[in-house]
Amino acid sequence: MPDLRVLETTETLYQVEELQRLVWPGSETTVVPVHMLRAAVDHGGVVIGAYEGELLIGFVFGFPGIEETSSGPRLMHVSHMAGIHPEYRNRGLGFALKRAQWQFVRQQGGERICWTYDPLLSRNANLNIAKLGAVCNTNIPNYYGEMRDGLNAGLPSDRFRVDWWVNTPRVEKRLSQTSRRSRNLAQYRSAEAKLINPVHEWIAAFPAPPTEIVSIPNPETGLLLVEIPADFQAMRAVNPQLALSWRVHSRQIFQTCFARGYIVTDFAFEPGERPRSFYVLSHGDSTF
Ligand SMILES: CC(C)(COP(=O)(O)OP(=O)(O)OC[C@H]1O[C@@H](n2cnc3c(N)ncnc32)[C@H](O)[C@@H]1OP(=O)(O)O)[C@@H](O)C(=O)NCCC(=O)NCCS
């Protein structure tokens, strides 16, 4: 079990500032500075850190926000950042930190945590959608404009905005396990999920987005699968043009599907020599 701590002092928040420079290298513009972290945690926000000994190896940061709804303004928690030291990824730390954030927000009486992430990052999708049980029906093109840090520079910053309904059975069930195995493609295939962007061409180790999209059925008729690259960051480093074509391709698909009432409800990751990643979209209520 990681050593998780709620961070409130200026000294520990400096550690968070430093860790951000490691996670998002190359530009100060992505770093949330100590004074902002401090102001947030003193007013209903929370920073939770994961430690190995006295070394901070991961953190999650969020603050309260307001959403305008038809029945008036409603409180929610905005989870702005999660970052794990590069040498400590894929060990369940992201899951453990989000779980601690979930407990904190529930204790505050919150119902919903929102955040954004790049929909082409397969690991983030696996964590957010499959393991944590967040859902999504909103894709925002170039949300942050041009970003300058090493993880984001050079591509439009499209983002999924996800909702994590913290008191739902769906989320409680996923968080009651230490780690949820994602469902595989075969299981969805046997449930007659329709893959709308089958990849036919590979450029070196990377899939190329198909030029044709299979026609998108009505949401009521069943499940959809949308393939994304399993390692978009590696693709971006080696072939930025291919990465850009995936950005444009996936934006078009997600915008179309969401406009027709689909919701992202699961994610299937198939590891292996040529790993593959698929969003699962279905029709229904995003708050179940
Ligand atoms: C995204 C991030 C916070 C996740 O933290 P983490 O500790 O690595 O995540 P976890 O280990 O809890 O969960 C990741 C899961 O994805 C799996 N995974 C690894 N590579 C994957 C891939 N290419 N595709 C799909 N799943 C993948 C992991 O095996 C793990 O699943 P498992 O527990 O079933 O084995 C971390 O990787 C990170 O700091 N990334 C850079 C910054 C970032 O993107 N922050 C989030 C936006 S603010």
mmCIF file with all atom_site columns, N, CA and C and ligand atoms in Angstrom, residues 23-24 59 79-86 88-96 115-118 121-128 131 151 178-182 229-231 233 267 269 275-277, ligand 1:
data_model
loop_
_atom_site.group_PDB
_atom_site.id
_atom_site.type_symbol
_atom_site.label_atom_id
_atom_site.label_alt_id
_atom_site.label_comp_id
_atom_site.label_asym_id
_atom_site.label_entity_id
_atom_site.label_seq_id
_atom_site.pdbx_PDB_ins_code
_atom_site.Cartn_x
_atom_site.Cartn_y
_atom_site.Cartn_z
_atom_site.occupancy
_atom_site.B_iso_or_equiv
_atom_site.pdbx_formal_charge
_atom_site.auth_seq_id
_atom_site.auth_comp_id
_atom_site.auth_asym_id
_atom_site.auth_atom_id
_atom_site.pdbx_PDB_model_num
ATOM   1   N N   . VAL A 1 23  ? 7.086   15.665 -14.240 1.00 0.00 ? 23  VAL A N   1
ATOM   2   C CA  . VAL A 1 23  ? 6.013   14.993 -14.989 1.00 0.00 ? 23  VAL A CA  1
ATOM   3   C C   . VAL A 1 23  ? 5.712   15.729 -16.302 1.00 0.00 ? 23  VAL A C   1
ATOM   4   N N   . TRP A 1 24  ? 5.712   17.061 -16.251 1.00 0.00 ? 24  TRP A N   1
ATOM   5   C CA  . TRP A 1 24  ? 5.445   17.870 -17.452 1.00 0.00 ? 24  TRP A CA  1
ATOM   6   C C   . TRP A 1 24  ? 6.687   18.711 -17.744 1.00 0.00 ? 24  TRP A C   1
ATOM   7   N N   . PHE A 1 59  ? 0.967   12.658 -7.016  1.00 0.00 ? 59  PHE A N   1
ATOM   8   C CA  . PHE A 1 59  ? 0.023   13.575 -6.355  1.00 0.00 ? 59  PHE A CA  1
ATOM   9   C C   . PHE A 1 59  ? -1.245  13.681 -7.198  1.00 0.00 ? 59  PHE A C   1
ATOM   10  N N   . SER A 1 79  ? -11.028 18.125 -10.542 1.00 0.00 ? 79  SER A N   1
ATOM   11  C CA  . SER A 1 79  ? -9.727  17.489 -10.344 1.00 0.00 ? 79  SER A CA  1
ATOM   12  C C   . SER A 1 79  ? -8.802  17.983 -11.447 1.00 0.00 ? 79  SER A C   1
ATOM   13  N N   . HIS A 1 80  ? -7.879  18.843 -11.087 1.00 0.00 ? 80  HIS A N   1
ATOM   14  C CA  . HIS A 1 80  ? -7.130  19.537 -12.135 1.00 0.00 ? 80  HIS A CA  1
ATOM   15  C C   . HIS A 1 80  ? -5.916  18.759 -12.625 1.00 0.00 ? 80  HIS A C   1
ATOM   16  N N   . MET A 1 81  ? -5.269  18.032 -11.716 1.00 0.00 ? 81  MET A N   1
ATOM   17  C CA  . MET A 1 81  ? -4.031  17.355 -12.117 1.00 0.00 ? 81  MET A CA  1
ATOM   18  C C   . MET A 1 81  ? -3.809  16.080 -11.334 1.00 0.00 ? 81  MET A C   1
ATOM   19  N N   . ALA A 1 82  ? -3.245  15.084 -12.021 1.00 0.00 ? 82  ALA A N   1
ATOM   20  C CA  . ALA A 1 82  ? -2.711  13.909 -11.331 1.00 0.00 ? 82  ALA A CA  1
ATOM   21  C C   . ALA A 1 82  ? -1.381  13.619 -12.000 1.00 0.00 ? 82  ALA A C   1
ATOM   22  N N   . GLY A 1 83  ? -0.380  13.370 -11.239 1.00 0.00 ? 83  GLY A N   1
ATOM   23  C CA  . GLY A 1 83  ? 0.938   13.108 -11.834 1.00 0.00 ? 83  GLY A CA  1
ATOM   24  C C   . GLY A 1 83  ? 1.708   12.108 -11.003 1.00 0.00 ? 83  GLY A C   1
ATOM   25  N N   . ILE A 1 84  ? 2.329   11.155 -11.695 1.00 0.00 ? 84  ILE A N   1
ATOM   26  C CA  . ILE A 1 84  ? 3.138   10.143 -11.030 1.00 0.00 ? 84  ILE A CA  1
ATOM   27  C C   . ILE A 1 84  ? 4.573   10.272 -11.541 1.00 0.00 ? 84  ILE A C   1
ATOM   28  N N   . HIS A 1 85  ? 5.517   10.210 -10.646 1.00 0.00 ? 85  HIS A N   1
ATOM   29  C CA  . HIS A 1 85  ? 6.938   10.197 -10.999 1.00 0.00 ? 85  HIS A CA  1
ATOM   30  C C   . HIS A 1 85  ? 7.148   9.153  -12.107 1.00 0.00 ? 85  HIS A C   1
ATOM   31  N N   . PRO A 1 86  ? 7.869   9.506  -13.198 1.00 0.00 ? 86  PRO A N   1
ATOM   32  C CA  . PRO A 1 86  ? 7.995   8.582  -14.335 1.00 0.00 ? 86  PRO A CA  1
ATOM   33  C C   . PRO A 1 86  ? 8.472   7.180  -13.943 1.00 0.00 ? 86  PRO A C   1
ATOM   34  N N   . TYR A 1 88  ? 7.669   5.492  -11.375 1.00 0.00 ? 88  TYR A N   1
ATOM   35  C CA  . TYR A 1 88  ? 6.712   4.796  -10.498 1.00 0.00 ? 88  TYR A CA  1
ATOM   36  C C   . TYR A 1 88  ? 5.355   4.579  -11.154 1.00 0.00 ? 88  TYR A C   1
ATOM   37  N N   . ARG A 1 89  ? 5.304   4.674  -12.477 1.00 0.00 ? 89  ARG A N   1
ATOM   38  C CA  . ARG A 1 89  ? 4.010   4.511  -13.167 1.00 0.00 ? 89  ARG A CA  1
ATOM   39  C C   . ARG A 1 89  ? 3.652   3.035  -13.332 1.00 0.00 ? 89  ARG A C   1
ATOM   40  N N   . ASN A 1 90  ? 2.390   2.791  -13.631 1.00 0.00 ? 90  ASN A N   1
ATOM   41  C CA  . ASN A 1 90  ? 1.873   1.429  -13.875 1.00 0.00 ? 90  ASN A CA  1
ATOM   42  C C   . ASN A 1 90  ? 1.972   0.520  -12.656 1.00 0.00 ? 90  ASN A C   1
ATOM   43  N N   . ARG A 1 91  ? 1.950   1.100  -11.467 1.00 0.00 ? 91  ARG A N   1
ATOM   44  C CA  . ARG A 1 91  ? 1.986   0.282  -10.254 1.00 0.00 ? 91  ARG A CA  1
ATOM   45  C C   . ARG A 1 91  ? 0.741   0.488  -9.403  1.00 0.00 ? 91  ARG A C   1
ATOM   46  N N   . GLY A 1 92  ? -0.249  1.128  -9.957  1.00 0.00 ? 92  GLY A N   1
ATOM   47  C CA  . GLY A 1 92  ? -1.484  1.337  -9.209  1.00 0.00 ? 92  GLY A CA  1
ATOM   48  C C   . GLY A 1 92  ? -1.516  2.614  -8.371  1.00 0.00 ? 92  GLY A C   1
ATOM   49  N N   . LEU A 1 93  ? -0.478  3.461  -8.511  1.00 0.00 ? 93  LEU A N   1
ATOM   50  C CA  . LEU A 1 93  ? -0.456  4.685  -7.688  1.00 0.00 ? 93  LEU A CA  1
ATOM   51  C C   . LEU A 1 93  ? -1.525  5.684  -8.111  1.00 0.00 ? 93  LEU A C   1
ATOM   52  N N   . GLY A 1 94  ? -1.712  5.821  -9.430  1.00 0.00 ? 94  GLY A N   1
ATOM   53  C CA  . GLY A 1 94  ? -2.746  6.736  -9.925  1.00 0.00 ? 94  GLY A CA  1
ATOM   54  C C   . GLY A 1 94  ? -4.111  6.316  -9.391  1.00 0.00 ? 94  GLY A C   1
ATOM   55  N N   . PHE A 1 95  ? -4.375  5.029  -9.443  1.00 0.00 ? 95  PHE A N   1
ATOM   56  C CA  . PHE A 1 95  ? -5.647  4.499  -8.933  1.00 0.00 ? 95  PHE A CA  1
ATOM   57  C C   . PHE A 1 95  ? -5.794  4.797  -7.439  1.00 0.00 ? 95  PHE A C   1
ATOM   58  N N   . ALA A 1 96  ? -4.730  4.538  -6.675  1.00 0.00 ? 96  ALA A N   1
ATOM   59  C CA  . ALA A 1 96  ? -4.795  4.739  -5.218  1.00 0.00 ? 96  ALA A CA  1
ATOM   60  C C   . ALA A 1 96  ? -5.029  6.218  -4.881  1.00 0.00 ? 96  ALA A C   1
ATOM   61  N N   . TRP A 1 115 ? -12.990 16.087 -14.486 1.00 0.00 ? 115 TRP A N   1
ATOM   62  C CA  . TRP A 1 115 ? -11.659 16.479 -14.942 1.00 0.00 ? 115 TRP A CA  1
ATOM   63  C C   . TRP A 1 115 ? -11.555 16.288 -16.447 1.00 0.00 ? 115 TRP A C   1
ATOM   64  N N   . THR A 1 116 ? -10.467 16.770 -16.996 1.00 0.00 ? 116 THR A N   1
ATOM   65  C CA  . THR A 1 116 ? -10.246 16.598 -18.432 1.00 0.00 ? 116 THR A CA  1
ATOM   66  C C   . THR A 1 116 ? -8.976  15.781 -18.645 1.00 0.00 ? 116 THR A C   1
ATOM   67  N N   . TYR A 1 117 ? -8.938  15.076 -19.750 1.00 0.00 ? 117 TYR A N   1
ATOM   68  C CA  . TYR A 1 117 ? -7.684  14.409 -20.144 1.00 0.00 ? 117 TYR A CA  1
ATOM   69  C C   . TYR A 1 117 ? -7.676  14.226 -21.657 1.00 0.00 ? 117 TYR A C   1
ATOM   70  N N   . ASP A 1 118 ? -6.502  14.001 -22.176 1.00 0.00 ? 118 ASP A N   1
ATOM   71  C CA  . ASP A 1 118 ? -6.344  13.802 -23.618 1.00 0.00 ? 118 ASP A CA  1
ATOM   72  C C   . ASP A 1 118 ? -6.911  12.426 -23.994 1.00 0.00 ? 118 ASP A C   1
ATOM   73  N N   . LEU A 1 121 ? -4.706  9.307  -24.945 1.00 0.00 ? 121 LEU A N   1
ATOM   74  C CA  . LEU A 1 121 ? -3.745  8.663  -24.041 1.00 0.00 ? 121 LEU A CA  1
ATOM   75  C C   . LEU A 1 121 ? -4.380  7.401  -23.470 1.00 0.00 ? 121 LEU A C   1
ATOM   76  N N   . SER A 1 122 ? -3.891  6.286  -23.954 1.00 0.00 ? 122 SER A N   1
ATOM   77  C CA  . SER A 1 122 ? -4.529  5.009  -23.639 1.00 0.00 ? 122 SER A CA  1
ATOM   78  C C   . SER A 1 122 ? -4.434  4.666  -22.146 1.00 0.00 ? 122 SER A C   1
ATOM   79  N N   . ARG A 1 123 ? -3.291  4.888  -21.550 1.00 0.00 ? 123 ARG A N   1
ATOM   80  C CA  . ARG A 1 123 ? -3.167  4.556  -20.114 1.00 0.00 ? 123 ARG A CA  1
ATOM   81  C C   . ARG A 1 123 ? -4.118  5.406  -19.278 1.00 0.00 ? 123 ARG A C   1
ATOM   82  N N   . ASN A 1 124 ? -4.196  6.699  -19.595 1.00 0.00 ? 124 ASN A N   1
ATOM   83  C CA  . ASN A 1 124 ? -5.110  7.574  -18.857 1.00 0.00 ? 124 ASN A CA  1
ATOM   84  C C   . ASN A 1 124 ? -6.554  7.118  -19.054 1.00 0.00 ? 124 ASN A C   1
ATOM   85  N N   . ALA A 1 125 ? -6.882  6.717  -20.275 1.00 0.00 ? 125 ALA A N   1
ATOM   86  C CA  . ALA A 1 125 ? -8.237  6.244  -20.555 1.00 0.00 ? 125 ALA A CA  1
ATOM   87  C C   . ALA A 1 125 ? -8.540  4.981  -19.760 1.00 0.00 ? 125 ALA A C   1
ATOM   88  N N   . ASN A 1 126 ? -7.592  4.079  -19.735 1.00 0.00 ? 126 ASN A N   1
ATOM   89  C CA  . ASN A 1 126 ? -7.776  2.835  -18.984 1.00 0.00 ? 126 ASN A CA  1
ATOM   90  C C   . ASN A 1 126 ? -8.041  3.151  -17.506 1.00 0.00 ? 126 ASN A C   1
ATOM   91  N N   . LEU A 1 127 ? -7.221  4.025  -16.962 1.00 0.00 ? 127 LEU A N   1
ATOM   92  C CA  . LEU A 1 127 ? -7.395  4.379  -15.546 1.00 0.00 ? 127 LEU A CA  1
ATOM   93  C C   . LEU A 1 127 ? -8.736  5.096  -15.316 1.00 0.00 ? 127 LEU A C   1
ATOM   94  N N   . ASN A 1 128 ? -8.973  6.143  -16.094 1.00 0.00 ? 128 ASN A N   1
ATOM   95  C CA  . ASN A 1 128 ? -10.143 6.998  -15.836 1.00 0.00 ? 128 ASN A CA  1
ATOM   96  C C   . ASN A 1 128 ? -11.467 6.284  -16.108 1.00 0.00 ? 128 ASN A C   1
ATOM   97  N N   . LYS A 1 131 ? -10.973 1.628  -14.983 1.00 0.00 ? 131 LYS A N   1
ATOM   98  C CA  . LYS A 1 131 ? -10.683 1.266  -13.588 1.00 0.00 ? 131 LYS A CA  1
ATOM   99  C C   . LYS A 1 131 ? -11.464 2.116  -12.581 1.00 0.00 ? 131 LYS A C   1
ATOM   100 N N   . LEU A 1 151 ? 4.870   17.015 -22.716 1.00 0.00 ? 151 LEU A N   1
ATOM   101 C CA  . LEU A 1 151 ? 3.846   16.003 -22.977 1.00 0.00 ? 151 LEU A CA  1
ATOM   102 C C   . LEU A 1 151 ? 2.817   16.480 -23.994 1.00 0.00 ? 151 LEU A C   1
ATOM   103 N N   . THR A 1 178 ? -9.145  -3.615 -5.559  1.00 0.00 ? 178 THR A N   1
ATOM   104 C CA  . THR A 1 178 ? -7.887  -2.873 -5.578  1.00 0.00 ? 178 THR A CA  1
ATOM   105 C C   . THR A 1 178 ? -7.519  -2.525 -7.012  1.00 0.00 ? 178 THR A C   1
ATOM   106 N N   . SER A 1 179 ? -7.883  -3.396 -7.951  1.00 0.00 ? 179 SER A N   1
ATOM   107 C CA  . SER A 1 179 ? -7.565  -3.123 -9.339  1.00 0.00 ? 179 SER A CA  1
ATOM   108 C C   . SER A 1 179 ? -8.559  -3.863 -10.230 1.00 0.00 ? 179 SER A C   1
ATOM   109 N N   . ARG A 1 180 ? -9.197  -3.148 -11.162 1.00 0.00 ? 180 ARG A N   1
ATOM   110 C CA  . ARG A 1 180 ? -10.169 -3.806 -12.044 1.00 0.00 ? 180 ARG A CA  1
ATOM   111 C C   . ARG A 1 180 ? -9.474  -4.198 -13.346 1.00 0.00 ? 180 ARG A C   1
ATOM   112 N N   . ARG A 1 181 ? -9.570  -5.442 -13.688 1.00 0.00 ? 181 ARG A N   1
ATOM   113 C CA  . ARG A 1 181 ? -9.056  -5.901 -14.982 1.00 0.00 ? 181 ARG A CA  1
ATOM   114 C C   . ARG A 1 181 ? -9.964  -5.357 -16.067 1.00 0.00 ? 181 ARG A C   1
ATOM   115 N N   . SER A 1 182 ? -9.399  -4.752 -17.085 1.00 0.00 ? 182 SER A N   1
ATOM   116 C CA  . SER A 1 182 ? -10.287 -4.244 -18.128 1.00 0.00 ? 182 SER A CA  1
ATOM   117 C C   . SER A 1 182 ? -10.826 -5.409 -18.957 1.00 0.00 ? 182 SER A C   1
ATOM   118 N N   . PRO A 1 229 ? -4.659  4.795  -30.670 1.00 0.00 ? 229 PRO A N   1
ATOM   119 C CA  . PRO A 1 229 ? -3.316  4.208  -30.558 1.00 0.00 ? 229 PRO A CA  1
ATOM   120 C C   . PRO A 1 229 ? -3.038  3.795  -29.106 1.00 0.00 ? 229 PRO A C   1
ATOM   121 N N   . ALA A 1 230 ? -2.329  2.683  -28.950 1.00 0.00 ? 230 ALA A N   1
ATOM   122 C CA  . ALA A 1 230 ? -2.032  2.207  -27.594 1.00 0.00 ? 230 ALA A CA  1
ATOM   123 C C   . ALA A 1 230 ? -0.916  3.021  -26.942 1.00 0.00 ? 230 ALA A C   1
ATOM   124 N N   . ASP A 1 231 ? -0.075  3.658  -27.761 1.00 0.00 ? 231 ASP A N   1
ATOM   125 C CA  . ASP A 1 231 ? 0.981   4.505  -27.182 1.00 0.00 ? 231 ASP A CA  1
ATOM   126 C C   . ASP A 1 231 ? 1.117   5.781  -28.017 1.00 0.00 ? 231 ASP A C   1
ATOM   127 N N   . GLN A 1 233 ? 1.923   8.777  -27.069 1.00 0.00 ? 233 GLN A N   1
ATOM   128 C CA  . GLN A 1 233 ? 3.109   9.603  -26.783 1.00 0.00 ? 233 GLN A CA  1
ATOM   129 C C   . GLN A 1 233 ? 4.318   9.125  -27.585 1.00 0.00 ? 233 GLN A C   1
ATOM   130 N N   . PHE A 1 267 ? -13.523 0.930  -21.449 1.00 0.00 ? 267 PHE A N   1
ATOM   131 C CA  . PHE A 1 267 ? -12.303 0.976  -22.241 1.00 0.00 ? 267 PHE A CA  1
ATOM   132 C C   . PHE A 1 267 ? -11.670 -0.404 -22.201 1.00 0.00 ? 267 PHE A C   1
ATOM   133 N N   . PHE A 1 269 ? -8.313  -2.665 -23.146 1.00 0.00 ? 269 PHE A N   1
ATOM   134 C CA  . PHE A 1 269 ? -6.889  -2.598 -23.507 1.00 0.00 ? 269 PHE A CA  1
ATOM   135 C C   . PHE A 1 269 ? -6.370  -4.014 -23.652 1.00 0.00 ? 269 PHE A C   1
ATOM   136 N N   . PRO A 1 275 ? 0.077   -3.955 -28.831 1.00 0.00 ? 275 PRO A N   1
ATOM   137 C CA  . PRO A 1 275 ? -1.071  -3.658 -27.961 1.00 0.00 ? 275 PRO A CA  1
ATOM   138 C C   . PRO A 1 275 ? -2.129  -2.825 -28.680 1.00 0.00 ? 275 PRO A C   1
ATOM   139 N N   . ARG A 1 276 ? -3.384  -3.025 -28.282 1.00 0.00 ? 276 ARG A N   1
ATOM   140 C CA  . ARG A 1 276 ? -4.464  -2.264 -28.928 1.00 0.00 ? 276 ARG A CA  1
ATOM   141 C C   . ARG A 1 276 ? -5.435  -1.756 -27.870 1.00 0.00 ? 276 ARG A C   1
ATOM   142 N N   . SER A 1 277 ? -6.035  -0.621 -28.187 1.00 0.00 ? 277 SER A N   1
ATOM   143 C CA  . SER A 1 277 ? -6.856  0.101  -27.206 1.00 0.00 ? 277 SER A CA  1
ATOM   144 C C   . SER A 1 277 ? -8.171  0.549  -27.833 1.00 0.00 ? 277 SER A C   1
HETATM 145 C C1  . LIG B 2 .   ? -1.751  9.039  -15.988 1.00 0.00 ? 1   LIG B C1  1
HETATM 146 C C2  . LIG B 2 .   ? -1.044  8.703  -14.675 1.00 0.00 ? 1   LIG B C2  1
HETATM 147 C C3  . LIG B 2 .   ? -1.449  9.724  -13.616 1.00 0.00 ? 1   LIG B C3  1
HETATM 148 C C4  . LIG B 2 .   ? -1.510  7.291  -14.252 1.00 0.00 ? 1   LIG B C4  1
HETATM 149 O O1  . LIG B 2 .   ? -0.854  6.907  -13.076 1.00 0.00 ? 1   LIG B O1  1
HETATM 150 P P1  . LIG B 2 .   ? -0.311  5.410  -12.868 1.00 0.00 ? 1   LIG B P1  1
HETATM 151 O O2  . LIG B 2 .   ? 0.129   5.260  -11.478 1.00 0.00 ? 1   LIG B O2  1
HETATM 152 O O3  . LIG B 2 .   ? 0.661   5.123  -13.952 1.00 0.00 ? 1   LIG B O3  1
HETATM 153 O O4  . LIG B 2 .   ? -1.673  4.582  -13.129 1.00 0.00 ? 1   LIG B O4  1
HETATM 154 P P2  . LIG B 2 .   ? -2.120  3.164  -12.569 1.00 0.00 ? 1   LIG B P2  1
HETATM 155 O O5  . LIG B 2 .   ? -0.935  2.255  -12.504 1.00 0.00 ? 1   LIG B O5  1
HETATM 156 O O6  . LIG B 2 .   ? -2.923  3.334  -11.340 1.00 0.00 ? 1   LIG B O6  1
HETATM 157 O O7  . LIG B 2 .   ? -3.138  2.714  -13.712 1.00 0.00 ? 1   LIG B O7  1
HETATM 158 C C5  . LIG B 2 .   ? -2.726  2.652  -15.043 1.00 0.00 ? 1   LIG B C5  1
HETATM 159 C C6  . LIG B 2 .   ? -3.260  1.372  -15.677 1.00 0.00 ? 1   LIG B C6  1
HETATM 160 O O8  . LIG B 2 .   ? -3.074  1.438  -17.097 1.00 0.00 ? 1   LIG B O8  1
HETATM 161 C C7  . LIG B 2 .   ? -2.323  0.301  -17.533 1.00 0.00 ? 1   LIG B C7  1
HETATM 162 N N1  . LIG B 2 .   ? -1.555  0.694  -18.718 1.00 0.00 ? 1   LIG B N1  1
HETATM 163 C C8  . LIG B 2 .   ? -0.231  0.901  -18.866 1.00 0.00 ? 1   LIG B C8  1
HETATM 164 N N2  . LIG B 2 .   ? 0.048   1.248  -20.129 1.00 0.00 ? 1   LIG B N2  1
HETATM 165 C C9  . LIG B 2 .   ? -1.143  1.271  -20.777 1.00 0.00 ? 1   LIG B C9  1
HETATM 166 C C10 . LIG B 2 .   ? -1.519  1.566  -22.111 1.00 0.00 ? 1   LIG B C10 1
HETATM 167 N N3  . LIG B 2 .   ? -0.630  1.928  -23.040 1.00 0.00 ? 1   LIG B N3  1
HETATM 168 N N4  . LIG B 2 .   ? -2.825  1.516  -22.433 1.00 0.00 ? 1   LIG B N4  1
HETATM 169 C C11 . LIG B 2 .   ? -3.763  1.166  -21.521 1.00 0.00 ? 1   LIG B C11 1
HETATM 170 N N5  . LIG B 2 .   ? -3.460  0.860  -20.247 1.00 0.00 ? 1   LIG B N5  1
HETATM 171 C C12 . LIG B 2 .   ? -2.156  0.926  -19.887 1.00 0.00 ? 1   LIG B C12 1
HETATM 172 C C13 . LIG B 2 .   ? -1.480  -0.043 -16.334 1.00 0.00 ? 1   LIG B C13 1
HETATM 173 O O9  . LIG B 2 .   ? -0.986  -1.367 -16.449 1.00 0.00 ? 1   LIG B O9  1
HETATM 174 C C14 . LIG B 2 .   ? -2.499  0.137  -15.215 1.00 0.00 ? 1   LIG B C14 1
HETATM 175 O O10 . LIG B 2 .   ? -3.435  -0.925 -15.225 1.00 0.00 ? 1   LIG B O10 1
HETATM 176 P P3  . LIG B 2 .   ? -3.325  -2.199 -14.194 1.00 0.00 ? 1   LIG B P3  1
HETATM 177 O O11 . LIG B 2 .   ? -3.346  -1.595 -12.796 1.00 0.00 ? 1   LIG B O11 1
HETATM 178 O O12 . LIG B 2 .   ? -4.556  -2.985 -14.508 1.00 0.00 ? 1   LIG B O12 1
HETATM 179 O O13 . LIG B 2 .   ? -2.044  -2.884 -14.503 1.00 0.00 ? 1   LIG B O13 1
HETATM 180 C C15 . LIG B 2 .   ? 0.501   8.680  -14.836 1.00 0.00 ? 1   LIG B C15 1
HETATM 181 O O14 . LIG B 2 .   ? 0.832   7.718  -15.797 1.00 0.00 ? 1   LIG B O14 1
HETATM 182 C C16 . LIG B 2 .   ? 1.098   10.028 -15.213 1.00 0.00 ? 1   LIG B C16 1
HETATM 183 O O15 . LIG B 2 .   ? 1.558   10.756 -14.343 1.00 0.00 ? 1   LIG B O15 1
HETATM 184 N N6  . LIG B 2 .   ? 1.147   10.375 -16.526 1.00 0.00 ? 1   LIG B N6  1
HETATM 185 C C17 . LIG B 2 .   ? 1.677   11.639 -16.997 1.00 0.00 ? 1   LIG B C17 1
HETATM 186 C C18 . LIG B 2 .   ? 0.846   12.840 -16.574 1.00 0.00 ? 1   LIG B C18 1
HETATM 187 C C19 . LIG B 2 .   ? -0.614  12.704 -16.923 1.00 0.00 ? 1   LIG B C19 1
HETATM 188 O O16 . LIG B 2 .   ? -0.990  12.294 -18.023 1.00 0.00 ? 1   LIG B O16 1
HETATM 189 N N7  . LIG B 2 .   ? -1.489  13.074 -15.948 1.00 0.00 ? 1   LIG B N7  1
HETATM 190 C C20 . LIG B 2 .   ? -2.934  12.962 -16.078 1.00 0.00 ? 1   LIG B C20 1
HETATM 191 C C21 . LIG B 2 .   ? -3.575  14.140 -16.655 1.00 0.00 ? 1   LIG B C21 1
HETATM 192 S S1  . LIG B 2 .   ? -3.485  15.576 -15.595 1.00 0.00 ? 1   LIG B S1  1
#
